[in-house]
CSV table of C-alpha atoms and ligand atoms in Angstrom, one decimal:
chain,number,residue,atom,x,y,z
Z,213,UNK,CA,103.5,-28.9,3.9
Z,214,UNK,CA,106.1,-30.7,6.1
Z,215,UNK,CA,107.7,-30.0,9.4
Z,216,UNK,CA,111.1,-31.6,10.1
Z,217,UNK,CA,112.4,-32.0,13.6
Z,218,UNK,CA,115.9,-33.4,14.0
Z,219,UNK,CA,118.3,-33.6,17.0
Z,220,UNK,CA,120.3,-35.9,19.3
Z,221,UNK,CA,118.9,-38.8,21.3
Z,222,UNK,CA,116.7,-37.8,24.2
Z,223,UNK,CA,116.1,-34.2,23.2
Z,224,UNK,CA,112.4,-34.8,23.4
Z,225,UNK,CA,111.8,-34.8,19.7
Z,226,UNK,CA,109.0,-37.5,19.6
Z,227,UNK,CA,107.0,-36.0,22.5
Z,228,UNK,CA,107.2,-32.6,21.0
Z,229,UNK,CA,106.7,-33.7,17.4
Z,230,UNK,CA,103.5,-35.6,18.4
Z,231,UNK,CA,102.0,-32.6,20.1
Z,232,UNK,CA,102.9,-30.3,17.3
Z,233,UNK,CA,101.3,-32.7,14.8
Z,234,UNK,CA,98.1,-32.7,16.9
Z,235,UNK,CA,98.0,-28.9,17.1
Z,236,UNK,CA,98.5,-28.3,13.4
Z,237,UNK,CA,96.5,-31.4,12.2
Z,238,UNK,CA,99.4,-33.2,10.5
Z,239,UNK,CA,100.4,-36.9,10.7
Z,240,UNK,CA,103.3,-37.6,13.0
Z,241,UNK,CA,106.1,-39.9,11.7
Z,242,UNK,CA,108.8,-41.2,14.1
Z,243,UNK,CA,111.6,-42.3,11.8
Z,244,UNK,CA,113.7,-43.5,14.7
Z,245,UNK,CA,111.0,-46.1,15.3
Z,246,UNK,CA,111.6,-47.5,11.9
Z,247,UNK,CA,115.3,-48.0,12.5
Z,248,UNK,CA,114.4,-49.5,15.9
Z,249,UNK,CA,111.9,-51.9,14.4
Z,250,UNK,CA,114.5,-53.2,12.0
Z,251,UNK,CA,117.1,-53.5,14.8
Z,252,UNK,CA,114.6,-55.4,17.0
Z,253,UNK,CA,113.8,-57.8,14.1
Z,254,UNK,CA,117.5,-58.3,13.3
Z,255,UNK,CA,118.3,-59.1,17.0
Z,256,UNK,CA,115.3,-61.5,17.1
Z,257,UNK,CA,116.3,-63.3,13.9
Z,258,UNK,CA,120.1,-63.3,14.7
Z,259,UNK,CA,120.9,-61.3,11.6
Z,260,UNK,CA,124.4,-59.8,12.4
Z,261,UNK,CA,124.1,-56.0,12.7
Z,262,UNK,CA,127.2,-55.6,10.5
Z,263,UNK,CA,125.7,-57.5,7.7
Z,264,UNK,CA,124.4,-54.7,5.5
Z,265,UNK,CA,123.0,-56.9,2.7
Z,266,UNK,CA,121.3,-59.2,5.3
Z,267,UNK,CA,119.7,-56.2,6.9
Z,268,UNK,CA,118.5,-54.9,3.6
Z,269,UNK,CA,116.8,-58.2,2.8
Z,270,UNK,CA,115.3,-58.3,6.3
Z,271,UNK,CA,114.0,-54.7,5.9
Z,272,UNK,CA,112.4,-55.5,2.5
Z,273,UNK,CA,110.6,-58.5,4.0
Z,274,UNK,CA,109.1,-56.3,6.7
Z,275,UNK,CA,106.0,-54.1,6.6
Z,276,UNK,CA,106.6,-51.3,9.2
Z,277,UNK,CA,103.3,-49.5,10.1
Z,278,UNK,CA,103.2,-46.4,12.1
Z,279,UNK,CA,99.7,-45.9,13.5
Z,280,UNK,CA,98.7,-42.6,15.1
Z,281,UNK,CA,96.5,-43.0,18.2
Z,282,UNK,CA,95.2,-41.1,21.2
Z,283,UNK,CA,98.0,-42.5,23.4
Z,284,UNK,CA,100.7,-41.8,20.9
Z,285,UNK,CA,102.0,-43.5,17.9
Z,286,UNK,CA,101.8,-47.3,17.8
Z,287,UNK,CA,104.4,-49.3,15.8
Z,288,UNK,CA,103.6,-52.6,14.1
Z,289,UNK,CA,105.7,-55.0,12.0
Z,290,UNK,CA,103.1,-56.7,10.0
Z,291,UNK,CA,100.4,-57.7,12.5
Z,292,UNK,CA,102.7,-57.7,15.5
Z,293,UNK,CA,102.7,-54.6,17.7
Z,294,UNK,CA,106.3,-53.6,18.7
Z,295,UNK,CA,105.6,-50.2,20.3
Z,296,UNK,CA,107.2,-51.1,23.6
Z,297,UNK,CA,109.7,-53.7,22.4
Z,298,UNK,CA,111.5,-51.2,20.2
Z,299,UNK,CA,112.3,-49.0,23.3
Z,300,UNK,CA,114.1,-51.8,25.0
Z,301,UNK,CA,117.6,-50.8,26.1
Z,302,UNK,CA,119.2,-53.6,24.0
Z,303,UNK,CA,117.6,-52.0,20.9
Z,304,UNK,CA,118.7,-48.5,22.0
Z,305,UNK,CA,122.3,-49.8,22.4
Z,306,UNK,CA,122.4,-51.3,18.9
Z,307,UNK,CA,120.2,-49.1,16.7
Z,308,UNK,CA,123.1,-46.8,15.7
Z,309,UNK,CA,125.0,-49.7,14.3
Z,310,UNK,CA,122.1,-50.5,12.0
Z,311,UNK,CA,121.4,-46.9,11.1
Z,312,UNK,CA,125.0,-46.5,9.9
Z,313,UNK,CA,124.6,-48.6,6.8
Z,314,UNK,CA,124.2,-46.5,3.6
Z,315,UNK,CA,121.9,-49.0,1.9
Z,316,UNK,CA,119.6,-49.1,5.0
Z,317,UNK,CA,119.5,-45.3,5.1
Z,318,UNK,CA,118.6,-45.2,1.4
Z,319,UNK,CA,115.8,-47.7,1.8
Z,320,UNK,CA,114.4,-45.9,4.9
Z,321,UNK,CA,114.6,-42.6,3.0
Z,322,UNK,CA,112.5,-43.9,0.2
Z,323,UNK,CA,109.9,-45.2,2.6
Z,324,UNK,CA,109.8,-41.9,4.6
Z,325,UNK,CA,109.6,-39.7,1.5
Z,326,UNK,CA,106.6,-41.8,0.3
Z,327,UNK,CA,104.9,-41.3,3.6
Z,328,UNK,CA,105.4,-37.5,3.3
Z,329,UNK,CA,104.1,-37.5,-0.3
Z,330,UNK,CA,100.7,-38.7,0.7
Z,331,UNK,CA,100.0,-36.3,3.6
Z,332,UNK,CA,101.2,-33.3,5.6
Z,333,UNK,CA,103.7,-34.6,8.1
Z,334,UNK,CA,105.7,-33.8,11.2
Z,335,UNK,CA,108.6,-36.1,10.9
Z,336,UNK,CA,111.3,-36.5,13.5
Z,337,UNK,CA,114.8,-38.1,13.2
Z,338,UNK,CA,118.4,-37.2,12.6
Z,339,UNK,CA,118.5,-36.4,8.8
Z,340,UNK,CA,115.1,-35.2,8.0
Z,341,UNK,CA,115.9,-31.6,7.3
Z,342,UNK,CA,119.2,-32.4,5.6
Z,343,UNK,CA,118.3,-35.5,3.5
Z,344,UNK,CA,114.9,-37.0,3.8
Z,345,UNK,CA,112.8,-33.8,3.4
Z,346,UNK,CA,115.3,-31.1,2.4
Z,347,UNK,CA,112.5,-28.8,1.2
Z,348,UNK,CA,110.4,-29.1,4.4
Z,349,UNK,CA,108.8,-25.7,5.0
Z,350,UNK,CA,109.7,-25.7,8.7
Z,351,UNK,CA,112.9,-27.2,10.1
Z,352,UNK,CA,113.9,-27.4,13.7
Z,353,UNK,CA,117.0,-28.8,15.3
Z,354,UNK,CA,116.0,-29.7,18.9
Z,355,UNK,CA,118.8,-30.0,21.4
Z,356,UNK,CA,119.2,-30.2,25.2
Z,357,UNK,CA,122.2,-30.6,27.6
Z,358,UNK,CA,123.4,-34.2,27.9
Z,359,UNK,CA,122.5,-34.1,31.7
Z,360,UNK,CA,118.9,-33.2,30.9
Z,361,UNK,CA,118.6,-35.7,28.1
Z,362,UNK,CA,119.8,-38.5,30.4
Z,363,UNK,CA,117.5,-37.4,33.2
Z,364,UNK,CA,114.5,-37.5,30.8
Z,365,UNK,CA,115.3,-41.0,29.5
Z,366,UNK,CA,115.9,-42.2,33.1
Z,367,UNK,CA,112.4,-41.0,34.1
Z,368,UNK,CA,110.8,-42.4,31.0
Z,369,UNK,CA,112.4,-45.8,31.5
Z,370,UNK,CA,111.5,-45.8,35.2
Z,371,UNK,CA,107.9,-44.9,34.5
Z,372,UNK,CA,107.7,-47.9,32.1
Z,373,UNK,CA,109.1,-50.2,34.8
Z,374,UNK,CA,112.5,-50.7,33.0
Z,375,UNK,CA,115.5,-50.7,35.4
Z,376,UNK,CA,117.7,-47.7,34.6
Z,377,UNK,CA,121.1,-46.4,35.7
Z,378,UNK,CA,121.6,-42.6,35.2
Z,379,UNK,CA,125.3,-42.5,34.6
Z,380,UNK,CA,125.2,-45.5,32.3
Z,381,UNK,CA,122.4,-43.8,30.3
Z,382,UNK,CA,124.5,-40.7,30.0
Z,383,UNK,CA,127.3,-42.7,28.6
Z,384,UNK,CA,125.0,-44.5,26.2
Z,385,UNK,CA,123.5,-41.3,25.0
Z,386,UNK,CA,126.9,-39.7,24.5
Z,387,UNK,CA,128.0,-42.8,22.5
Z,388,UNK,CA,124.9,-42.7,20.4
Z,389,UNK,CA,125.4,-39.0,19.7
Z,390,UNK,CA,129.0,-39.8,18.6
Z,391,UNK,CA,128.0,-42.7,16.3
Z,392,UNK,CA,125.1,-40.7,14.8
Z,393,UNK,CA,127.2,-37.6,14.2
Z,394,UNK,CA,130.3,-39.3,12.9
Z,395,UNK,CA,128.8,-41.8,10.5
Z,396,UNK,CA,129.5,-41.1,6.8
Z,397,UNK,CA,126.0,-41.3,5.3
Z,398,UNK,CA,123.5,-38.7,6.4
Z,399,UNK,CA,125.0,-38.0,9.9
Z,400,UNK,CA,123.2,-36.1,12.6
Z,401,UNK,CA,123.7,-32.5,11.6
Z,402,UNK,CA,121.7,-29.3,11.8
Z,403,UNK,CA,120.4,-28.2,8.4
Z,404,UNK,CA,121.7,-24.8,7.4
Z,405,UNK,CA,118.2,-23.4,7.2
Z,406,UNK,CA,116.9,-25.0,10.5
Z,407,UNK,CA,116.0,-23.1,13.6
Z,408,UNK,CA,118.0,-24.3,16.6
Z,409,UNK,CA,115.9,-24.8,19.7
Z,410,UNK,CA,117.7,-25.6,23.0
Z,411,UNK,CA,115.0,-27.2,25.2
Z,412,UNK,CA,117.2,-27.3,28.4
Z,413,UNK,CA,115.1,-25.8,31.1
Z,414,UNK,CA,112.0,-25.4,28.9
Z,415,UNK,CA,108.8,-27.2,29.4
Z,416,UNK,CA,107.3,-29.5,26.7
Z,417,UNK,CA,104.5,-27.0,26.2
Z,418,UNK,CA,107.0,-24.1,25.7
Z,419,UNK,CA,108.9,-26.0,23.1
Z,420,UNK,CA,105.7,-27.0,21.3
Z,421,UNK,CA,104.5,-23.5,21.3
Z,422,UNK,CA,107.7,-22.2,19.7
Z,423,UNK,CA,107.5,-24.7,16.9
Z,424,UNK,CA,103.8,-24.1,16.2
Z,425,UNK,CA,104.7,-20.3,16.2
Z,426,UNK,CA,107.4,-21.0,13.6
Z,427,UNK,CA,104.9,-23.0,11.5
Z,428,UNK,CA,102.2,-20.2,11.7
Z,429,UNK,CA,104.8,-17.6,10.7
Z,430,UNK,CA,105.8,-19.7,7.7
Z,431,UNK,CA,102.1,-20.1,6.7
Z,432,UNK,CA,101.6,-16.4,7.1
Z,433,UNK,CA,104.7,-15.5,5.1
Z,434,UNK,CA,103.6,-17.8,2.2
Z,435,UNK,CA,100.3,-16.0,2.1
Z,436,UNK,CA,101.9,-12.6,1.5
O,84,DC,O1,115.1,-41.1,17.8
O,84,DC,P1,115.5,-42.4,18.3
O,84,DC,O2,116.3,-42.4,19.5
O,84,DC,O3,114.3,-43.4,18.5
O,84,DC,O4,116.4,-43.0,17.1
O,84,DC,C1,117.0,-44.3,17.2
O,84,DC,C2,118.2,-44.3,16.4
O,84,DC,O5,117.9,-44.3,15.0
O,84,DC,C3,119.2,-43.2,16.6
O,84,DC,O6,120.3,-43.6,17.4
O,84,DC,C4,119.7,-42.9,15.2
O,84,DC,C5,118.8,-43.6,14.3
O,84,DC,N1,118.1,-42.6,13.4
O,84,DC,C6,118.7,-42.2,12.3
O,84,DC,O7,119.9,-42.5,12.1
O,84,DC,N2,118.0,-41.4,11.4
O,84,DC,C7,116.8,-41.1,11.7
O,84,DC,N3,116.1,-40.3,10.8
O,84,DC,C8,116.2,-41.5,12.9
O,84,DC,C9,116.8,-42.3,13.7
């Protein structure tokens, strides 16, 4: 059984998805972290972000490991932990360029489907309900106003000691939404059978509760 959570940048998907996974006993998979890990490596190795073939080669040479832990998911590329580095603003600014390439999306999709084959997952991203796991039993499209999303990112960056500018963050989030929604391959889109959840003004716990409720209703209806 799988739970797919999609939505725009900063809607709280990863925080919520992690808590939902904990409550229902599933493995949490943050697909954005995979695109971020590739972007980080490409920036480090000076692979041009427009070079699709170069990025495919790079991705195939990497082993991206997502490790669930008490303090959240840790991300490794091979033996190197990149959990914090992939959240760096430079990665955030460039990740949509990398995620646009059809061949990269295909490679990622194969990796993500394999992860979901082996275990029950809560997977978050942009195209999980529409492309990666179209038959996920529970699909949620999580949104929030752009003001609220920028505020949340601002607080998150500040708490980690990264300098942040609220109006710049708002612009960057709007640009990322635009790039993610307008790309040709697997754009950010709400699946037809997804439940739309607007988290503006809701607490994390309230959002988690709603998704767990959806999951329990689905389990119940399958028993009948
Ligand atoms: O969720 P996030 O902000 O960490 O995602 C980083 C970027 O990766 C986001 O701008 C779009 C891309 N992404 C994607 O295209 N498809 C996914 N399934 C997950 C993320």
